[in-house]
Amino acid sequence: MNREFMLEWKNRKVRELDRIASAIDADTITLLNGCSDYAKDVLKTSLLAMPLEQALVALHQWWWRTRSEDRKPNPALTISSDSFFDFLSARQSYLMDNPLMILAADGGGVVNNMEFYVLNAYLYLANDMERWSKSTDSVELGSYKENFILPYNYDPELHRDMLEYDKGRLIPVADYYSMCSDSIRSRFKLDHTGFMMQLCLLHRVLDFDFEGSDGWFLTRKAEELAGAIPQFTDPSICHHAVDAYRRFVIEREGSARIDASNPTPGDSLFQSLKEKYAGNVIYMDFWGIGCGPCRKGMLDQRTLVEQYKEVPVRFLYICNEKDSPREPSEKFLTDNNIQGEHIFISSDEWNLLTNKFQFNAIPFTLLIDRNGNIVEKNAPPTAPKLDELLK
């Protein structure tokens, strides 16, 4: 709980990164002798990823542990992410621009923590600014006073009408994502929108809800992708962006049908998790003991779980037993009176579900109606939502 020690510890991690980078440049890592060039590059990146992830996780833990009992930050112990990660700009080429980081031994942790604690302008600024109007009729705009992002088929006259309600703040989607990129580069003194930034934005745009959307949602996602494309300069990012949207459209428009008689292992596992609670509204939460937002969500939902315990609503909390061992996980659940159904699955089963739903960060949640249909992803449960599904 010593701020100066924490900052000095961070500086030690930076020196460790620099020593590794120097050894890589000098080709003095004997462990890599005999490896192919590509394997060498992946292993070198893994060596760099480890201290980087340790620094990312340390700041995350610091933020949680230095808060008061009511979860408010302590000003005397506050460390901002831009001051903590002031070393990124000078090391941008091998920490932020390196596509092999996602293949590194700690790559998943690096990407996940980068998204939430360094590049979160893409993820969290949207919560405050992303408001959409489905209407292009200026007469109807009075009910859209919180809109910030223009509909895809706006015209200058409509824009003027909407600005009257939004006090000049309306912007096209492409400008919105450009603003996010500018903010990140300015905070961390980065000189361009590198691979890690593009990857994070790609995750933001590709947060598709296959089961619970309508035709208008397809148009909205096309707007998001089109708005983000100017930020995508890496060829692999461009490829995956277009390919994922193509598959999304096929799934939603029914151009290709999944053969129900030949389900994937992920389909079968998901079905087995649901069928025990058939007839109930199900809130399915994929979490991990090392994930602060996961734990906070479960703590926040305790009252709701208690409120609906006598009606057909079930809260399922699912974790990977390898990453969240039973003993510490069950202690957290018991100590904090986390009710609901607690399900531990193997790493192989966890991977089947992450592949099925294409999520790479937790918490990941599903809201399922009484007929077993997914109606919403990655949204917190609320009493109005649950009551509507019960009806």
PDB file of C-alpha atoms in Angstrom, residues 143-292:
ATOM      1  CA  SER A 143     -37.449  11.821 -28.241  1.00  0.00           C
ATOM      2  CA  TYR A 144     -33.769  11.400 -29.134  1.00  0.00           C
ATOM      3  CA  LYS A 145     -32.244  14.133 -27.003  1.00  0.00           C
ATOM      4  CA  GLU A 146     -29.300  11.956 -25.934  1.00  0.00           C
ATOM      5  CA  ASN A 147     -28.072  11.068 -29.419  1.00  0.00           C
ATOM      6  CA  PHE A 148     -24.451  11.668 -30.254  1.00  0.00           C
ATOM      7  CA  ILE A 149     -23.797   9.485 -33.299  1.00  0.00           C
ATOM      8  CA  LEU A 150     -25.562  10.214 -36.551  1.00  0.00           C
ATOM      9  CA  PRO A 151     -27.689   7.589 -38.308  1.00  0.00           C
ATOM     10  CA  TYR A 152     -26.106   6.164 -41.444  1.00  0.00           C
ATOM     11  CA  ASN A 153     -28.516   7.896 -43.857  1.00  0.00           C
ATOM     12  CA  TYR A 154     -28.510  11.371 -42.400  1.00  0.00           C
ATOM     13  CA  ASP A 155     -28.641  14.453 -44.627  1.00  0.00           C
ATOM     14  CA  PRO A 156     -27.592  18.054 -43.887  1.00  0.00           C
ATOM     15  CA  GLU A 157     -31.121  19.199 -43.054  1.00  0.00           C
ATOM     16  CA  LEU A 158     -31.632  16.301 -40.659  1.00  0.00           C
ATOM     17  CA  HIS A 159     -28.226  17.004 -39.138  1.00  0.00           C
ATOM     18  CA  ARG A 160     -29.204  20.617 -38.451  1.00  0.00           C
ATOM     19  CA  ASP A 161     -32.461  19.523 -36.825  1.00  0.00           C
ATOM     20  CA  MET A 162     -30.723  16.981 -34.614  1.00  0.00           C
ATOM     21  CA  LEU A 163     -28.042  19.459 -33.581  1.00  0.00           C
ATOM     22  CA  GLU A 164     -30.785  21.636 -32.139  1.00  0.00           C
ATOM     23  CA  TYR A 165     -31.490  18.837 -29.669  1.00  0.00           C
ATOM     24  CA  ASP A 166     -27.886  17.799 -29.081  1.00  0.00           C
ATOM     25  CA  LYS A 167     -26.204  21.189 -28.693  1.00  0.00           C
ATOM     26  CA  GLY A 168     -23.692  20.704 -31.467  1.00  0.00           C
ATOM     27  CA  ARG A 169     -22.263  17.413 -30.246  1.00  0.00           C
ATOM     28  CA  LEU A 170     -23.418  15.052 -32.985  1.00  0.00           C
ATOM     29  CA  ILE A 171     -20.620  13.350 -34.903  1.00  0.00           C
ATOM     30  CA  PRO A 172     -20.371  10.647 -37.591  1.00  0.00           C
ATOM     31  CA  VAL A 173     -19.197   7.211 -36.486  1.00  0.00           C
ATOM     32  CA  ALA A 174     -15.819   7.509 -38.240  1.00  0.00           C
ATOM     33  CA  ASP A 175     -15.115  10.778 -36.421  1.00  0.00           C
ATOM     34  CA  TYR A 176     -16.095   9.158 -33.140  1.00  0.00           C
ATOM     35  CA  TYR A 177     -13.557   6.337 -33.512  1.00  0.00           C
ATOM     36  CA  SER A 178     -10.934   8.777 -34.747  1.00  0.00           C
ATOM     37  CA  MET A 179     -11.537  10.826 -31.599  1.00  0.00           C
ATOM     38  CA  CYS A 180     -11.016   7.706 -29.457  1.00  0.00           C
ATOM     39  CA  SER A 181      -7.744   6.921 -31.249  1.00  0.00           C
ATOM     40  CA  ASP A 182      -6.543  10.496 -30.866  1.00  0.00           C
ATOM     41  CA  SER A 183      -7.337  10.376 -27.149  1.00  0.00           C
ATOM     42  CA  ILE A 184      -5.353   7.165 -26.609  1.00  0.00           C
ATOM     43  CA  ARG A 185      -2.368   8.367 -28.609  1.00  0.00           C
ATOM     44  CA  SER A 186      -2.331  11.659 -26.725  1.00  0.00           C
ATOM     45  CA  ARG A 187      -2.599  10.056 -23.268  1.00  0.00           C
ATOM     46  CA  PHE A 188       0.190   7.583 -23.855  1.00  0.00           C
ATOM     47  CA  LYS A 189       2.257   9.694 -26.281  1.00  0.00           C
ATOM     48  CA  LEU A 190       2.024   7.114 -29.075  1.00  0.00           C
ATOM     49  CA  ASP A 191       2.896   8.328 -32.548  1.00  0.00           C
ATOM     50  CA  HIS A 192       0.461   6.154 -34.505  1.00  0.00           C
ATOM     51  CA  THR A 193      -2.479   3.760 -34.174  1.00  0.00           C
ATOM     52  CA  GLY A 194      -0.550   0.500 -33.868  1.00  0.00           C
ATOM     53  CA  PHE A 195      -1.536  -3.160 -33.907  1.00  0.00           C
ATOM     54  CA  MET A 196      -2.669  -3.392 -30.267  1.00  0.00           C
ATOM     55  CA  MET A 197      -4.890  -0.328 -30.634  1.00  0.00           C
ATOM     56  CA  GLN A 198      -6.396  -1.697 -33.843  1.00  0.00           C
ATOM     57  CA  LEU A 199      -6.991  -5.087 -32.231  1.00  0.00           C
ATOM     58  CA  CYS A 200      -8.837  -3.491 -29.327  1.00  0.00           C
ATOM     59  CA  LEU A 201     -11.018  -1.426 -31.656  1.00  0.00           C
ATOM     60  CA  LEU A 202     -11.712  -4.550 -33.707  1.00  0.00           C
ATOM     61  CA  HIS A 203     -12.959  -6.336 -30.571  1.00  0.00           C
ATOM     62  CA  ARG A 204     -15.173  -3.355 -29.837  1.00  0.00           C
ATOM     63  CA  VAL A 205     -16.700  -3.325 -33.305  1.00  0.00           C
ATOM     64  CA  LEU A 206     -17.066  -7.107 -33.539  1.00  0.00           C
ATOM     65  CA  ASP A 207     -19.067  -7.401 -30.328  1.00  0.00           C
ATOM     66  CA  PHE A 208     -21.828  -9.056 -32.342  1.00  0.00           C
ATOM     67  CA  ASP A 209     -25.057 -10.339 -30.860  1.00  0.00           C
ATOM     68  CA  PHE A 210     -26.005 -13.104 -33.275  1.00  0.00           C
ATOM     69  CA  GLU A 211     -29.171 -14.329 -31.614  1.00  0.00           C
ATOM     70  CA  GLY A 212     -30.737 -11.206 -30.159  1.00  0.00           C
ATOM     71  CA  SER A 213     -30.750  -8.635 -32.962  1.00  0.00           C
ATOM     72  CA  ASP A 214     -33.005  -7.435 -35.741  1.00  0.00           C
ATOM     73  CA  GLY A 215     -32.413  -6.178 -39.268  1.00  0.00           C
ATOM     74  CA  TRP A 216     -31.654  -2.669 -38.097  1.00  0.00           C
ATOM     75  CA  PHE A 217     -28.838  -4.053 -35.951  1.00  0.00           C
ATOM     76  CA  LEU A 218     -27.137  -5.324 -39.121  1.00  0.00           C
ATOM     77  CA  THR A 219     -27.150  -1.792 -40.491  1.00  0.00           C
ATOM     78  CA  ARG A 220     -25.808  -0.405 -37.246  1.00  0.00           C
ATOM     79  CA  LYS A 221     -22.944  -2.896 -37.230  1.00  0.00           C
ATOM     80  CA  ALA A 222     -22.162  -2.025 -40.850  1.00  0.00           C
ATOM     81  CA  GLU A 223     -21.933   1.618 -39.749  1.00  0.00           C
ATOM     82  CA  GLU A 224     -19.559   0.721 -36.932  1.00  0.00           C
ATOM     83  CA  LEU A 225     -17.320  -1.340 -39.178  1.00  0.00           C
ATOM     84  CA  ALA A 226     -17.274   1.314 -41.889  1.00  0.00           C
ATOM     85  CA  GLY A 227     -16.475   3.965 -39.292  1.00  0.00           C
ATOM     86  CA  ALA A 228     -13.602   1.945 -37.852  1.00  0.00           C
ATOM     87  CA  ILE A 229     -12.015   0.918 -41.166  1.00  0.00           C
ATOM     88  CA  PRO A 230      -9.981   4.154 -41.514  1.00  0.00           C
ATOM     89  CA  GLN A 231      -8.214   3.154 -38.275  1.00  0.00           C
ATOM     90  CA  PHE A 232      -7.314  -0.320 -39.604  1.00  0.00           C
ATOM     91  CA  THR A 233      -3.978  -0.326 -41.410  1.00  0.00           C
ATOM     92  CA  ASP A 234      -2.698  -3.766 -40.421  1.00  0.00           C
ATOM     93  CA  PRO A 235      -3.566  -6.320 -43.157  1.00  0.00           C
ATOM     94  CA  SER A 236      -4.510  -9.088 -40.719  1.00  0.00           C
ATOM     95  CA  ILE A 237      -6.835  -6.746 -38.803  1.00  0.00           C
ATOM     96  CA  CYS A 238      -8.518  -5.716 -42.068  1.00  0.00           C
ATOM     97  CA  HIS A 239      -8.940  -9.348 -43.107  1.00  0.00           C
ATOM     98  CA  HIS A 240     -10.518 -10.434 -39.829  1.00  0.00           C
ATOM     99  CA  ALA A 241     -12.787  -7.379 -39.704  1.00  0.00           C
ATOM    100  CA  VAL A 242     -14.296  -8.072 -43.122  1.00  0.00           C
ATOM    101  CA  ASP A 243     -14.434 -11.842 -42.641  1.00  0.00           C
ATOM    102  CA  ALA A 244     -16.166 -11.568 -39.254  1.00  0.00           C
ATOM    103  CA  TYR A 245     -18.780  -9.184 -40.631  1.00  0.00           C
ATOM    104  CA  ARG A 246     -19.393 -11.480 -43.596  1.00  0.00           C
ATOM    105  CA  ARG A 247     -20.032 -14.391 -41.248  1.00  0.00           C
ATOM    106  CA  PHE A 248     -22.206 -12.171 -39.064  1.00  0.00           C
ATOM    107  CA  VAL A 249     -24.427 -11.242 -42.010  1.00  0.00           C
ATOM    108  CA  ILE A 250     -24.689 -14.860 -43.138  1.00  0.00           C
ATOM    109  CA  GLU A 251     -25.717 -15.905 -39.638  1.00  0.00           C
ATOM    110  CA  ARG A 252     -28.315 -13.169 -39.244  1.00  0.00           C
ATOM    111  CA  GLU A 253     -29.846 -13.264 -42.712  1.00  0.00           C
ATOM    112  CA  GLY A 254     -30.036 -17.025 -42.868  1.00  0.00           C
ATOM    113  CA  SER A 255     -28.046 -17.426 -46.073  1.00  0.00           C
ATOM    114  CA  ALA A 256     -26.449 -20.432 -44.449  1.00  0.00           C
ATOM    115  CA  ARG A 257     -28.180 -22.737 -41.991  1.00  0.00           C
ATOM    116  CA  ILE A 258     -26.566 -24.664 -39.182  1.00  0.00           C
ATOM    117  CA  ASP A 259     -27.394 -28.341 -39.417  1.00  0.00           C
ATOM    118  CA  ALA A 260     -29.167 -29.046 -36.132  1.00  0.00           C
ATOM    119  CA  SER A 261     -28.575 -32.767 -36.622  1.00  0.00           C
ATOM    120  CA  ASN A 262     -24.804 -32.209 -36.566  1.00  0.00           C
ATOM    121  CA  PRO A 263     -24.096 -29.781 -33.716  1.00  0.00           C
ATOM    122  CA  THR A 264     -20.563 -28.778 -32.802  1.00  0.00           C
ATOM    123  CA  PRO A 265     -19.107 -29.861 -29.438  1.00  0.00           C
ATOM    124  CA  GLY A 266     -19.588 -26.268 -28.264  1.00  0.00           C
ATOM    125  CA  ASP A 267     -23.270 -26.393 -29.250  1.00  0.00           C
ATOM    126  CA  SER A 268     -23.736 -29.651 -27.350  1.00  0.00           C
ATOM    127  CA  LEU A 269     -21.988 -28.355 -24.232  1.00  0.00           C
ATOM    128  CA  PHE A 270     -24.021 -25.152 -24.224  1.00  0.00           C
ATOM    129  CA  GLN A 271     -27.214 -27.153 -24.638  1.00  0.00           C
ATOM    130  CA  SER A 272     -26.286 -29.403 -21.708  1.00  0.00           C
ATOM    131  CA  LEU A 273     -25.664 -26.364 -19.495  1.00  0.00           C
ATOM    132  CA  LYS A 274     -29.082 -24.923 -20.389  1.00  0.00           C
ATOM    133  CA  GLU A 275     -31.249 -28.006 -20.329  1.00  0.00           C
ATOM    134  CA  LYS A 276     -30.956 -28.587 -16.570  1.00  0.00           C
ATOM    135  CA  TYR A 277     -32.673 -25.213 -16.098  1.00  0.00           C
ATOM    136  CA  ALA A 278     -35.192 -25.515 -18.944  1.00  0.00           C
ATOM    137  CA  GLY A 279     -38.276 -23.363 -18.421  1.00  0.00           C
ATOM    138  CA  ASN A 280     -36.359 -20.741 -16.453  1.00  0.00           C
ATOM    139  CA  VAL A 281     -35.048 -17.368 -17.454  1.00  0.00           C
ATOM    140  CA  ILE A 282     -31.264 -17.879 -17.287  1.00  0.00           C
ATOM    141  CA  TYR A 283     -28.538 -15.332 -16.668  1.00  0.00           C
ATOM    142  CA  MET A 284     -25.277 -17.072 -17.612  1.00  0.00           C
ATOM    143  CA  ASP A 285     -22.102 -15.329 -16.407  1.00  0.00           C
ATOM    144  CA  PHE A 286     -18.627 -16.529 -17.467  1.00  0.00           C
ATOM    145  CA  TRP A 287     -16.213 -15.243 -14.833  1.00  0.00           C
ATOM    146  CA  GLY A 288     -12.794 -15.818 -13.243  1.00  0.00           C
ATOM    147  CA  ILE A 289     -11.386 -15.339  -9.762  1.00  0.00           C
ATOM    148  CA  GLY A 290      -8.623 -13.057 -11.079  1.00  0.00           C
ATOM    149  CA  CYS A 291     -11.073 -10.745 -12.890  1.00  0.00           C
ATOM    150  CA  GLY A 292     -11.981  -7.649 -10.849  1.00  0.00           C
TER     151      GLY A 292
END
